[in-house]
JSON list of C-alpha atoms in Angstrom, two decimals:
[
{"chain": "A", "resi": 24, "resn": "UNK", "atom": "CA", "xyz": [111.28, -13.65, 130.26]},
{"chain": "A", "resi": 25, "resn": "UNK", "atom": "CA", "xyz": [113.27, -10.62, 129.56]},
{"chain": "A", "resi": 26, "resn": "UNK", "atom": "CA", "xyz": [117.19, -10.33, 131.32]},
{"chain": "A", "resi": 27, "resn": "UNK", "atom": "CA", "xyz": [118.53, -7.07, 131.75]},
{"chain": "A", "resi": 28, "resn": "UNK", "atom": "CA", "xyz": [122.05, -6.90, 131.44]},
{"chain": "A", "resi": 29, "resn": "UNK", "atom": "CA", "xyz": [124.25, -3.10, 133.01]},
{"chain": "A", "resi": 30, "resn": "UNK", "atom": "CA", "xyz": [127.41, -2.35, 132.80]},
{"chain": "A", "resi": 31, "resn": "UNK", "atom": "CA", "xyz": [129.57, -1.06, 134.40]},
{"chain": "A", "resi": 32, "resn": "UNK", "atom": "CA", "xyz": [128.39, -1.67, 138.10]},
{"chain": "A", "resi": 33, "resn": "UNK", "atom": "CA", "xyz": [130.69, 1.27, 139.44]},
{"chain": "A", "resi": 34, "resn": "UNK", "atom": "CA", "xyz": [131.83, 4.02, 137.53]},
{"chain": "A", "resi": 35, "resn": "UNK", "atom": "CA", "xyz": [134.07, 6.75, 138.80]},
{"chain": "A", "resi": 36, "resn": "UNK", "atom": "CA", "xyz": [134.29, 10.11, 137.04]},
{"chain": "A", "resi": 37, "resn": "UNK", "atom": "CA", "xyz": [135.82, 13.36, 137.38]},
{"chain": "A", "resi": 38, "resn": "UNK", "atom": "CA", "xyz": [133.42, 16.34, 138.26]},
{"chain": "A", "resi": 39, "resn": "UNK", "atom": "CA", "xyz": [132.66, 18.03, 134.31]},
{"chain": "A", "resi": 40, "resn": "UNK", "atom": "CA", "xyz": [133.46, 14.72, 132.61]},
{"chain": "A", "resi": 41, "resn": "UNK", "atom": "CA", "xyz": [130.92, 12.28, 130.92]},
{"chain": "A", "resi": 42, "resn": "UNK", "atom": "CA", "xyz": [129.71, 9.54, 132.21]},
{"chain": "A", "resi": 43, "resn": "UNK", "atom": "CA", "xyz": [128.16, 6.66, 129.98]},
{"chain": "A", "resi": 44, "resn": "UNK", "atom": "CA", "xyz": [126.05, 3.21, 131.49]},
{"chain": "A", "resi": 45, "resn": "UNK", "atom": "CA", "xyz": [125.00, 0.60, 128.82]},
{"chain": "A", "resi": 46, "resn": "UNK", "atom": "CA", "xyz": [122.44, -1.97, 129.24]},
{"chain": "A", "resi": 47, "resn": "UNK", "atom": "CA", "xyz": [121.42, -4.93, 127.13]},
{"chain": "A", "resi": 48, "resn": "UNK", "atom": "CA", "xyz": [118.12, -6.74, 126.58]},
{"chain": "A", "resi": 49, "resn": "UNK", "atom": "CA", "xyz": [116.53, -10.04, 125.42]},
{"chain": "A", "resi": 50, "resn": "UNK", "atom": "CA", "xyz": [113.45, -9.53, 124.47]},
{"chain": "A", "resi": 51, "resn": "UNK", "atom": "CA", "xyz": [113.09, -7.49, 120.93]},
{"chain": "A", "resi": 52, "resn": "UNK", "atom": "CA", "xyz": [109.55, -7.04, 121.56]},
{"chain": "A", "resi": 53, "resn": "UNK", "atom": "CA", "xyz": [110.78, -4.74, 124.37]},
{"chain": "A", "resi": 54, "resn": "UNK", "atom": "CA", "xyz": [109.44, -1.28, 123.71]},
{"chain": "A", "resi": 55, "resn": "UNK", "atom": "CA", "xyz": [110.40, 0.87, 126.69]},
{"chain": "A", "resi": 56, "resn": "UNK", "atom": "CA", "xyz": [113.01, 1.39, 128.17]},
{"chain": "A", "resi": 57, "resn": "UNK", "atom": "CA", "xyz": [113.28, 3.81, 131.75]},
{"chain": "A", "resi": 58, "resn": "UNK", "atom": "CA", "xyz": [115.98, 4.85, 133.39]},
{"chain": "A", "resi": 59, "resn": "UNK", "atom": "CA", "xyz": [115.81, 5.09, 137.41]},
{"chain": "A", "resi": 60, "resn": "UNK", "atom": "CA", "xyz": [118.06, 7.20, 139.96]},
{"chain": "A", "resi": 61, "resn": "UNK", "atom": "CA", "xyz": [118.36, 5.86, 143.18]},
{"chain": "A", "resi": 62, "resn": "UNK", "atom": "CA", "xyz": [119.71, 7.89, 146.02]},
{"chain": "A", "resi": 63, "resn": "UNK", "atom": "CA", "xyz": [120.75, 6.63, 149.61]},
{"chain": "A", "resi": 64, "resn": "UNK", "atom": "CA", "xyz": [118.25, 5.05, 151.53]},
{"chain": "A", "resi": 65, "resn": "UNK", "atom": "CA", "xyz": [115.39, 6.79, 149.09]},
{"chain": "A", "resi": 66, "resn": "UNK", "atom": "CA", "xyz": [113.23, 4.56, 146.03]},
{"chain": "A", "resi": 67, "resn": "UNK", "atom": "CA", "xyz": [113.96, 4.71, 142.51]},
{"chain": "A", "resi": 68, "resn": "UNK", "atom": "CA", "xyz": [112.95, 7.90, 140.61]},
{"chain": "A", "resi": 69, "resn": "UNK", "atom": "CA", "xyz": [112.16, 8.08, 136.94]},
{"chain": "A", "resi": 70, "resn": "UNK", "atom": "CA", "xyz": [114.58, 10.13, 135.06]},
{"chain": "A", "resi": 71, "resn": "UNK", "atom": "CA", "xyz": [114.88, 9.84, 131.76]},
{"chain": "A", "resi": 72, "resn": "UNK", "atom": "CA", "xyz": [112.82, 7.41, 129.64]},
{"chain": "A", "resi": 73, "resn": "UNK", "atom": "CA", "xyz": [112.89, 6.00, 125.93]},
{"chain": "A", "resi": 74, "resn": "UNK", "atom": "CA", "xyz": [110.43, 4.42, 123.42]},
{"chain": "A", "resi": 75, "resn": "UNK", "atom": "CA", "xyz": [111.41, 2.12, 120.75]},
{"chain": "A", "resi": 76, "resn": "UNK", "atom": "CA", "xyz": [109.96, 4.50, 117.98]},
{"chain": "A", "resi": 77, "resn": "UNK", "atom": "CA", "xyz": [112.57, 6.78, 118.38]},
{"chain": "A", "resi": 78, "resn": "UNK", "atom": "CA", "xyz": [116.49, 6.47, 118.39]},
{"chain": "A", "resi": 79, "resn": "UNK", "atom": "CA", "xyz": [117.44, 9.06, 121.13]},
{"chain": "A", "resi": 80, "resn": "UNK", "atom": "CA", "xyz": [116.18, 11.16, 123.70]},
{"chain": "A", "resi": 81, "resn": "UNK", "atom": "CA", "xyz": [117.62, 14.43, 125.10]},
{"chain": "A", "resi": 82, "resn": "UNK", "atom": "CA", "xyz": [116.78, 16.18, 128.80]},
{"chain": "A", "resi": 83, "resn": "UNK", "atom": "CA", "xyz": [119.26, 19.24, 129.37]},
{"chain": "A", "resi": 84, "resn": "UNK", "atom": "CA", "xyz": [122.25, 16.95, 130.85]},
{"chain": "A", "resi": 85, "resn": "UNK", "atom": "CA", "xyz": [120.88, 13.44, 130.81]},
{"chain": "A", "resi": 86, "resn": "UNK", "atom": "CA", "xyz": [120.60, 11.89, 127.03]},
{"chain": "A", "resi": 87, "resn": "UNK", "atom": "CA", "xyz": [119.51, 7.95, 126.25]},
{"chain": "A", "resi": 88, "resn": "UNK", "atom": "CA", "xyz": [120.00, 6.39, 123.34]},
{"chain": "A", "resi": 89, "resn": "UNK", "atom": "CA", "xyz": [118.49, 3.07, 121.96]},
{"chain": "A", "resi": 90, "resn": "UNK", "atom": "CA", "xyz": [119.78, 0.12, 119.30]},
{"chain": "A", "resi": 91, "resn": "UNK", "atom": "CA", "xyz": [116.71, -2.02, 118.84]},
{"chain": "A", "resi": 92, "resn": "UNK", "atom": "CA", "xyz": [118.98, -4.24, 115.98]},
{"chain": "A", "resi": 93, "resn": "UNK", "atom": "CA", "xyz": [121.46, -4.95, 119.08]},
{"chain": "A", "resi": 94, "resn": "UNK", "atom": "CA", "xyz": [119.16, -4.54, 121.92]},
{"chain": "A", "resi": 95, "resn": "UNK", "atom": "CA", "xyz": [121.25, -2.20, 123.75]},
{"chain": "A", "resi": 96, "resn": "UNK", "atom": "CA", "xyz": [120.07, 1.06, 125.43]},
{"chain": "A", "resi": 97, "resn": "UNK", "atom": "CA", "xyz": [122.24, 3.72, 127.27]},
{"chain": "A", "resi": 98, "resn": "UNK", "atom": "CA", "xyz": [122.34, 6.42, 129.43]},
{"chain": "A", "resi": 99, "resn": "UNK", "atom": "CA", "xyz": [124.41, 9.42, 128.78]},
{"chain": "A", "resi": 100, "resn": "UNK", "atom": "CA", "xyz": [125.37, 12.33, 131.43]},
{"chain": "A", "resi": 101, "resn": "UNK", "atom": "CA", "xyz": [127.46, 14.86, 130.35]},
{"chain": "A", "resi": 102, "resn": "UNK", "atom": "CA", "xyz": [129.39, 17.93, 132.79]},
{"chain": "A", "resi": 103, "resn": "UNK", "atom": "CA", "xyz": [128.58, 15.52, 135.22]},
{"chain": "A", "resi": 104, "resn": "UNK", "atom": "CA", "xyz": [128.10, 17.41, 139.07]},
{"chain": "A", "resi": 105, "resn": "UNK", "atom": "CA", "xyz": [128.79, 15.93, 142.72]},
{"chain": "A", "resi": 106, "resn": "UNK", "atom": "CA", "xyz": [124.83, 15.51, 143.09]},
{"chain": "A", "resi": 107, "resn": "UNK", "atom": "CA", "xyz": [124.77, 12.75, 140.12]},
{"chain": "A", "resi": 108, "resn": "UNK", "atom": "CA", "xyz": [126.64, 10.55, 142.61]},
{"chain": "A", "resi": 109, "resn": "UNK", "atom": "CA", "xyz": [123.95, 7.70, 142.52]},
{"chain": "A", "resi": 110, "resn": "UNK", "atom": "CA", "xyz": [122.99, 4.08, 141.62]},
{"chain": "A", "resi": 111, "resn": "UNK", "atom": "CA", "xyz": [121.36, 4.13, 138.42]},
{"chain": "A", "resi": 112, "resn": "UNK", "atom": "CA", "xyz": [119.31, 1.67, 136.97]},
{"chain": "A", "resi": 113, "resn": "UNK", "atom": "CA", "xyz": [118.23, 0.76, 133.37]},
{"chain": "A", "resi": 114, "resn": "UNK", "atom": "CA", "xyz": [114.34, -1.47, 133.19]},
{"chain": "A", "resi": 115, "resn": "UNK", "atom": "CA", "xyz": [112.96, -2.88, 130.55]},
{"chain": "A", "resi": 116, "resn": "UNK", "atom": "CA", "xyz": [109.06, -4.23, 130.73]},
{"chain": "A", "resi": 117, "resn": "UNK", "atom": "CA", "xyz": [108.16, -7.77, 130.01]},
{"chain": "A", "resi": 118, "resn": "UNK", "atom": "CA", "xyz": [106.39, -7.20, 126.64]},
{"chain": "A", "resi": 119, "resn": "UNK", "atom": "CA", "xyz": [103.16, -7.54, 126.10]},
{"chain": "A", "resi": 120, "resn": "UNK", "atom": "CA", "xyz": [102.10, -8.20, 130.02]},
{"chain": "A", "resi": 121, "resn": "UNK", "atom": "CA", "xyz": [99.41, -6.09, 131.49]},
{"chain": "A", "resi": 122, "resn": "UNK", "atom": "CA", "xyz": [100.64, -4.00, 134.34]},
{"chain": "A", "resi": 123, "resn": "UNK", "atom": "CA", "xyz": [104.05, -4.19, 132.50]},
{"chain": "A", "resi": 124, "resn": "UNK", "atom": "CA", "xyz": [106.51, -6.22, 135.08]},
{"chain": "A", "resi": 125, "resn": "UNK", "atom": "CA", "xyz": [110.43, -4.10, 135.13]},
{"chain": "A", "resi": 126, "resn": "UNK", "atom": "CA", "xyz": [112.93, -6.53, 134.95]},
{"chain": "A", "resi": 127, "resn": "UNK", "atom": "CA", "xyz": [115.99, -3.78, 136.42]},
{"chain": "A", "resi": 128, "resn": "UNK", "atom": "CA", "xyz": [119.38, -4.32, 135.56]},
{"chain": "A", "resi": 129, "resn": "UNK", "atom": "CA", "xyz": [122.13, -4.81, 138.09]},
{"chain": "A", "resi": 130, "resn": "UNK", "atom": "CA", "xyz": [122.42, -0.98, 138.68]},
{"chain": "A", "resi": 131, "resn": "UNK", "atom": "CA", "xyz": [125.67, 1.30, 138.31]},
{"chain": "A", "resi": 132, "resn": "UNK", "atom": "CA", "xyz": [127.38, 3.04, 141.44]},
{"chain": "A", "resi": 133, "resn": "UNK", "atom": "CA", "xyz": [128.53, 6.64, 139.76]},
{"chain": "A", "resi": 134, "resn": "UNK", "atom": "CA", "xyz": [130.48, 8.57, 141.97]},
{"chain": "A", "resi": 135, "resn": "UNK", "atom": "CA", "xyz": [131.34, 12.10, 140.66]},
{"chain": "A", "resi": 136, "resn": "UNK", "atom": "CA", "xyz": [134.96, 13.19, 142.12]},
{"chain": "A", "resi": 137, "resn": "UNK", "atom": "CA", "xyz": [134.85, 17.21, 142.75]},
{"chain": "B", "resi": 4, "resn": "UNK", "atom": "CA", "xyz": [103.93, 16.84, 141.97]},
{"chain": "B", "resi": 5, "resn": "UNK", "atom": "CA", "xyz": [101.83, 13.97, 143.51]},
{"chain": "B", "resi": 6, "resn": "UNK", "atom": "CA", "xyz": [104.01, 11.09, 144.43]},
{"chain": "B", "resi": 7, "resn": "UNK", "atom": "CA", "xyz": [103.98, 7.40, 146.08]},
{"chain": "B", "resi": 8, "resn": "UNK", "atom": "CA", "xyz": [104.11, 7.29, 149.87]},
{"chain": "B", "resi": 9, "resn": "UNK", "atom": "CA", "xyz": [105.11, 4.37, 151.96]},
{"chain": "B", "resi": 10, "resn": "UNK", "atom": "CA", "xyz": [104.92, 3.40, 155.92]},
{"chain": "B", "resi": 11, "resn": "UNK", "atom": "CA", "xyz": [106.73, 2.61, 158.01]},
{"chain": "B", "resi": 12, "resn": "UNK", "atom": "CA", "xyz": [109.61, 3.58, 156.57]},
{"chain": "B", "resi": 13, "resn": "UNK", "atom": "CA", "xyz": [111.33, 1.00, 158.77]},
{"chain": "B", "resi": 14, "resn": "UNK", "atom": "CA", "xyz": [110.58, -2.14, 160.19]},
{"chain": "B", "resi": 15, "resn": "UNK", "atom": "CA", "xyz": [112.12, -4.50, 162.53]},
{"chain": "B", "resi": 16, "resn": "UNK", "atom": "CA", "xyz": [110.16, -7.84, 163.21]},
{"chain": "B", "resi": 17, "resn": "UNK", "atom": "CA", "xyz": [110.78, -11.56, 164.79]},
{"chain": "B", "resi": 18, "resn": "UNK", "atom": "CA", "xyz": [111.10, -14.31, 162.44]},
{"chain": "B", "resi": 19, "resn": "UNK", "atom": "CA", "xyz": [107.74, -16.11, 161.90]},
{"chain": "B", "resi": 20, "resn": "UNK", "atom": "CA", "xyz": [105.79, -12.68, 162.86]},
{"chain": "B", "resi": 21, "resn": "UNK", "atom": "CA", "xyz": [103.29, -11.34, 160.52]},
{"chain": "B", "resi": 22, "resn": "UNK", "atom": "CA", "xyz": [103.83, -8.01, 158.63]},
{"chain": "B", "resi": 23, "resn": "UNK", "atom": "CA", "xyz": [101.92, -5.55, 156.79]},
{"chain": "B", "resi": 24, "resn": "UNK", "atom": "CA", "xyz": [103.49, -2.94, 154.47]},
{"chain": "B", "resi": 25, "resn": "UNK", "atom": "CA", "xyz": [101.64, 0.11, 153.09]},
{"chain": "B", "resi": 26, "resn": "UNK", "atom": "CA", "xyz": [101.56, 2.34, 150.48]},
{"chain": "B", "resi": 27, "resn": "UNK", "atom": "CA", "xyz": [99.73, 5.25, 149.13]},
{"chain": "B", "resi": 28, "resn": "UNK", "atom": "CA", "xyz": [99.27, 5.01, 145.21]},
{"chain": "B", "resi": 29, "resn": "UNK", "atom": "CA", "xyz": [99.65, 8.42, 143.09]},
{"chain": "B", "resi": 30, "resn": "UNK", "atom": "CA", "xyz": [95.63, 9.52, 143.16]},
{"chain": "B", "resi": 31, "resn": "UNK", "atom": "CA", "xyz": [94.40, 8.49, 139.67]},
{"chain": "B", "resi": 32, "resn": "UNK", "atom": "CA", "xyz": [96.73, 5.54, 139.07]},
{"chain": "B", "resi": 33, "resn": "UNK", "atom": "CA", "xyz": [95.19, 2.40, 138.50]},
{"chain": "B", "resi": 34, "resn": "UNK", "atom": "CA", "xyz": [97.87, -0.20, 138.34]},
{"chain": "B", "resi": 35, "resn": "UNK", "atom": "CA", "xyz": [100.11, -0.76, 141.29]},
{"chain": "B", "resi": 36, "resn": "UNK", "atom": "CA", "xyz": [103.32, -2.45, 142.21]},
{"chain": "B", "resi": 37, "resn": "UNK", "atom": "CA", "xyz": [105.44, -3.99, 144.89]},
{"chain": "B", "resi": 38, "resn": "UNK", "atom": "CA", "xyz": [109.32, -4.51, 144.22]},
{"chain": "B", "resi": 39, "resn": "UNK", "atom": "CA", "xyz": [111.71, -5.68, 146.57]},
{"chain": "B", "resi": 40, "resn": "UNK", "atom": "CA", "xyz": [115.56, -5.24, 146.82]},
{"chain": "B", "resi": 41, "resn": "UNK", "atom": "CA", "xyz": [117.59, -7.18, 148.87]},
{"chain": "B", "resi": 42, "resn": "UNK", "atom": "CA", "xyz": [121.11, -5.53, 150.03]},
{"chain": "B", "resi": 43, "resn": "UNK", "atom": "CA", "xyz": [123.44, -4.37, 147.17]},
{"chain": "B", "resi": 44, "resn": "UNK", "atom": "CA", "xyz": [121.20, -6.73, 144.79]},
{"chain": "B", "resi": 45, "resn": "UNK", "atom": "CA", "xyz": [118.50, -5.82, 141.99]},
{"chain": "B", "resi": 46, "resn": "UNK", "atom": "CA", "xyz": [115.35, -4.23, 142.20]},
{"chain": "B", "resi": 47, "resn": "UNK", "atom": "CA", "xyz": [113.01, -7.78, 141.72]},
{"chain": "B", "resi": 48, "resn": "UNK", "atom": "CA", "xyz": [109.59, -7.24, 140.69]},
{"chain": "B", "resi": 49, "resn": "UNK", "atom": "CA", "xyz": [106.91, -9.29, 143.13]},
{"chain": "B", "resi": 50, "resn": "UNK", "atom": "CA", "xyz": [103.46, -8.49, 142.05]},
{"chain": "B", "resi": 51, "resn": "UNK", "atom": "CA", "xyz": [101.44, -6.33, 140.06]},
{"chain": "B", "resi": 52, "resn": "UNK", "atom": "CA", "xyz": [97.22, -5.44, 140.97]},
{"chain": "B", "resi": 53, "resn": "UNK", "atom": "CA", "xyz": [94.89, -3.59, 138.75]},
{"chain": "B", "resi": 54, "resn": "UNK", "atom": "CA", "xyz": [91.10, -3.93, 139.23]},
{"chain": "B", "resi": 55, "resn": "UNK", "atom": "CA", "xyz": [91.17, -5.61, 142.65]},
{"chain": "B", "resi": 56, "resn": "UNK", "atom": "CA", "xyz": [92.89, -8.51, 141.73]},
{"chain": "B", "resi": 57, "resn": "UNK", "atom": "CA", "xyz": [96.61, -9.74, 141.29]},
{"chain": "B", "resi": 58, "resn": "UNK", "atom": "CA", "xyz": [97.55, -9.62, 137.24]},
{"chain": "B", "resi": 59, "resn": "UNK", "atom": "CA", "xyz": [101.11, -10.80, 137.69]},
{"chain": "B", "resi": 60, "resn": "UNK", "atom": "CA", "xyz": [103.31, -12.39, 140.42]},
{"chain": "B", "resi": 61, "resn": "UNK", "atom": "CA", "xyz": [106.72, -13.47, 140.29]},
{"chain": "B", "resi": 62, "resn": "UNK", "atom": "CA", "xyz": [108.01, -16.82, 141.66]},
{"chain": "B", "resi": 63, "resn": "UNK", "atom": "CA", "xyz": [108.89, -14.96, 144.82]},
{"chain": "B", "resi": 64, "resn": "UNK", "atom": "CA", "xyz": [105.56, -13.94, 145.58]},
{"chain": "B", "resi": 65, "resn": "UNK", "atom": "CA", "xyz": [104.68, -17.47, 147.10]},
{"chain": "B", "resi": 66, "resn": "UNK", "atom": "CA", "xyz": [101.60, -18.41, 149.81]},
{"chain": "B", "resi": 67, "resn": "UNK", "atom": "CA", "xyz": [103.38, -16.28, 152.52]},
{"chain": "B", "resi": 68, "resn": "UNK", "atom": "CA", "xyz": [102.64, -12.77, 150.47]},
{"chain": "B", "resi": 69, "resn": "UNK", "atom": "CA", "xyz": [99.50, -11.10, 149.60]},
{"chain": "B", "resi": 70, "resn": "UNK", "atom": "CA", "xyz": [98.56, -7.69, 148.88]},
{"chain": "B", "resi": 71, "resn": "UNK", "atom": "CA", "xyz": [95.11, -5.81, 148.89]},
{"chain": "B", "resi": 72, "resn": "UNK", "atom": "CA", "xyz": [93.58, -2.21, 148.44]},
{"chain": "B", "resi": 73, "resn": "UNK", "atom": "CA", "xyz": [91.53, -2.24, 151.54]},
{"chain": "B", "resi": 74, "resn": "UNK", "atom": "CA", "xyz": [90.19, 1.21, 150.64]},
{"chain": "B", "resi": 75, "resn": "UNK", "atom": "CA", "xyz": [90.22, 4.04, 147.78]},
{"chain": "B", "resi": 76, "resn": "UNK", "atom": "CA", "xyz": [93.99, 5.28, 148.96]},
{"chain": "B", "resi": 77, "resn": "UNK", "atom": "CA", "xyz": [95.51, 2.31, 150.41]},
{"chain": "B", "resi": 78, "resn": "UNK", "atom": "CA", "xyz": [97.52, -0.90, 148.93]},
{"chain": "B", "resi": 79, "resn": "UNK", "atom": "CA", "xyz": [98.99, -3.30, 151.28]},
{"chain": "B", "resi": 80, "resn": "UNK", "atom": "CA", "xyz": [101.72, -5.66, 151.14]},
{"chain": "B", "resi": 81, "resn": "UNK", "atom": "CA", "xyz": [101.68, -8.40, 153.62]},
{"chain": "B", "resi": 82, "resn": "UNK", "atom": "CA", "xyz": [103.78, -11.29, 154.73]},
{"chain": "B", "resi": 83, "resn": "UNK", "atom": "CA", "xyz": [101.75, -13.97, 157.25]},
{"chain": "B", "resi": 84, "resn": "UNK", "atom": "CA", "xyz": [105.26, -15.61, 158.68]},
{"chain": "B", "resi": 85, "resn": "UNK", "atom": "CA", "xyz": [108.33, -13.62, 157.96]},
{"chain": "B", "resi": 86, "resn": "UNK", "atom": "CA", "xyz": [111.31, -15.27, 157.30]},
{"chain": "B", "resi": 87, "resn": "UNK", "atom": "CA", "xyz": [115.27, -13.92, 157.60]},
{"chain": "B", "resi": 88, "resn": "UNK", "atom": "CA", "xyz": [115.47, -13.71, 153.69]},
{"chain": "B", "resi": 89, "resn": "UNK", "atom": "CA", "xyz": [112.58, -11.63, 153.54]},
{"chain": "B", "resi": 90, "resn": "UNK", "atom": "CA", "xyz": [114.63, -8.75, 154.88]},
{"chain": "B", "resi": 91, "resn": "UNK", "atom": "CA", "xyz": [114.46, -6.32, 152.10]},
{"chain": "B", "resi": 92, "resn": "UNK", "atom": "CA", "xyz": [113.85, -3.09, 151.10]},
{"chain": "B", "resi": 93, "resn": "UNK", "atom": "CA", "xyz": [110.33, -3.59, 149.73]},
{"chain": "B", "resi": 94, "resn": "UNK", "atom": "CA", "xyz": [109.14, -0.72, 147.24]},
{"chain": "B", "resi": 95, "resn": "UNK", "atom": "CA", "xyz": [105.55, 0.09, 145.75]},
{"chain": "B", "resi": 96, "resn": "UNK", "atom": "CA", "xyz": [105.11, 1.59, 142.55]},
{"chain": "B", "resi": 97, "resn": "UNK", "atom": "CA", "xyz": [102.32, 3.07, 140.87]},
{"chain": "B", "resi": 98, "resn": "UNK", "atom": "CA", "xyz": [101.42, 3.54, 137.24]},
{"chain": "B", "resi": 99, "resn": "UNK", "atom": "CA", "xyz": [97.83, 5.29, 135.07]},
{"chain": "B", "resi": 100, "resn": "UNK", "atom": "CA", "xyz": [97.54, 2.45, 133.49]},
{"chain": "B", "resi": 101, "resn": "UNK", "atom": "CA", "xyz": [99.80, 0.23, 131.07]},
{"chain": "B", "resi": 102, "resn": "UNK", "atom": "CA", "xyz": [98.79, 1.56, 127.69]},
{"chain": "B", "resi": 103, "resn": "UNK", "atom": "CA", "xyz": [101.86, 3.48, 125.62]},
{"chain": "B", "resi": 104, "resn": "UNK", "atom": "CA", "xyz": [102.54, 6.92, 127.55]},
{"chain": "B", "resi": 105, "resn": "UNK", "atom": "CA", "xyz": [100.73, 6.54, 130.50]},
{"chain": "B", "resi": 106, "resn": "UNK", "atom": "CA", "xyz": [102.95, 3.08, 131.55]},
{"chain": "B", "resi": 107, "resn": "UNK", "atom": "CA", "xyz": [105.63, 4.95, 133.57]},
{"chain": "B", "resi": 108, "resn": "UNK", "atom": "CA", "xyz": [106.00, 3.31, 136.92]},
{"chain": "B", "resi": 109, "resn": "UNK", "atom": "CA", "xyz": [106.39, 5.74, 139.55]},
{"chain": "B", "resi": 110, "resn": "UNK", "atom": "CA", "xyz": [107.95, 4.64, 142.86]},
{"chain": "B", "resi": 111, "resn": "UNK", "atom": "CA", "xyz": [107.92, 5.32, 146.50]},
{"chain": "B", "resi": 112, "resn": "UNK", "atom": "CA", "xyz": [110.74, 5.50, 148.98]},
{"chain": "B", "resi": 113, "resn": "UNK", "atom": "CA", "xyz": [110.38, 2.16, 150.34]},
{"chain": "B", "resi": 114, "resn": "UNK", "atom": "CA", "xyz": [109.81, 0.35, 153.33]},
{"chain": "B", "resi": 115, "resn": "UNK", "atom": "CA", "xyz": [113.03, -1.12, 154.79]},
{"chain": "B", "resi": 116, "resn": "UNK", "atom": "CA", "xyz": [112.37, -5.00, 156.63]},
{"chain": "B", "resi": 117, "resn": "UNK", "atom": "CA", "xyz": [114.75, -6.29, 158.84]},
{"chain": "B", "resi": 118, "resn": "UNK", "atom": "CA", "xyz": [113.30, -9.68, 159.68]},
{"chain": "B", "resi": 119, "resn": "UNK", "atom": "CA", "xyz": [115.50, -11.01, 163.44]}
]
């Protein structure tokens, strides 16, 4: 089955600065790959999302990028603000399987220091 | 924008006690989820439904857990005899379907089990 792999798990940053999560997965016939904000006490929410026909994909702050020869996939925030402090979580589906099963990764703790 | 509802948003329950967890799918969805995550862990996928009828279920999802859509609105969750590792924060998850562009799993704000 596939194994999701996220780094870091915590990630401090200063308000303005970057911040950059990676995630790596086994199975190359992988061919999406979400990304999933969760806030305190609430459910995952969708936030960026990538298919494996395209390299990178770009919404105002929040940018992903895929490697399909290394099987890596990360998430990208730039002039990160205080309300990006949140566990974020990379997926990948179980290819091929109807209903497509999310294996998550182990999730990254980003706190954004005003 | 439609979204996934869940309720209770809290439960408390005795070991060995039976449970039922529900969840409101996004209106024209067809597939449906249920997720759990236990403190500071993973999100671990437990079952998936489409057409009445389970299409995957992980290893967790053992004799104790079922699920149904009772009606047109409703899908259920339930656990016969809870146990004290069940305590979780269970989520459901809805997607259209699981063809490219319509697969996005959308998810609700979970039901938090504490299992005494």
């Amino acid at each position: 089955g596939e194994n999701v792999e996220q780094h870091p798990s915590t990630l401090s940053v200063q308000e303005g600065d970057s911040a950059v999560i990676k995630c790596t997965y086994s199975d190359s016939a992988s061919n999406y790959f979400p990304w999933y904000k969760q806030e305190l006490g609430k459910g995952p929410q969708l936030i960026i999302d990538i298919r494996s026909n395209v390299g990178e994909k770009k919404d105002q702050r929040i940018a992903v990028t895929l490697n399909k020869t290394a099987k890596h996939f990360s998430l990208h925030i730039t002039e990160t603000q205080p309300e990006d402090s949140a566990v974020y979580f990379c997926a990948a589906p179980r290819s091929g399987a109807a209903g497509n099963k999310l294996t998550f990764g182990g999730g990254t703790r980003v706190l954004v220091k005003p | 924008e439609p979204e996934v509802t869940q309720t209770p948003s809290h439960q408390v329950t005795q070991m060995g006690q039976e449970v039922i967890l529900r969840c409101v799918p996004i209106s024209n969805h067809l597939y449906f989820y249920w997720y759990r995550q236990i403190l500071g862990q993973k999100v671990e996928f437990l079952v998936s439904f489409y057409n009445n009828e389970i299409s995957e279920k992980s290893e967790i999802f053992d004799d104790q857990f079922s699920v149904e859509r009772p009606d047109g609105s409703n899908f259920t969750l339930k656990i016969r005899s809870t146990k004290l590792e069940d305590s979780a924060m269970y989520f459901c998850a809805s997607s259209e379907s699981f063809a490219v562009s319509t697969d996005t799993q959308y998810f609700g704000p979970g039901t938090r089990l504490t299992v005494l």
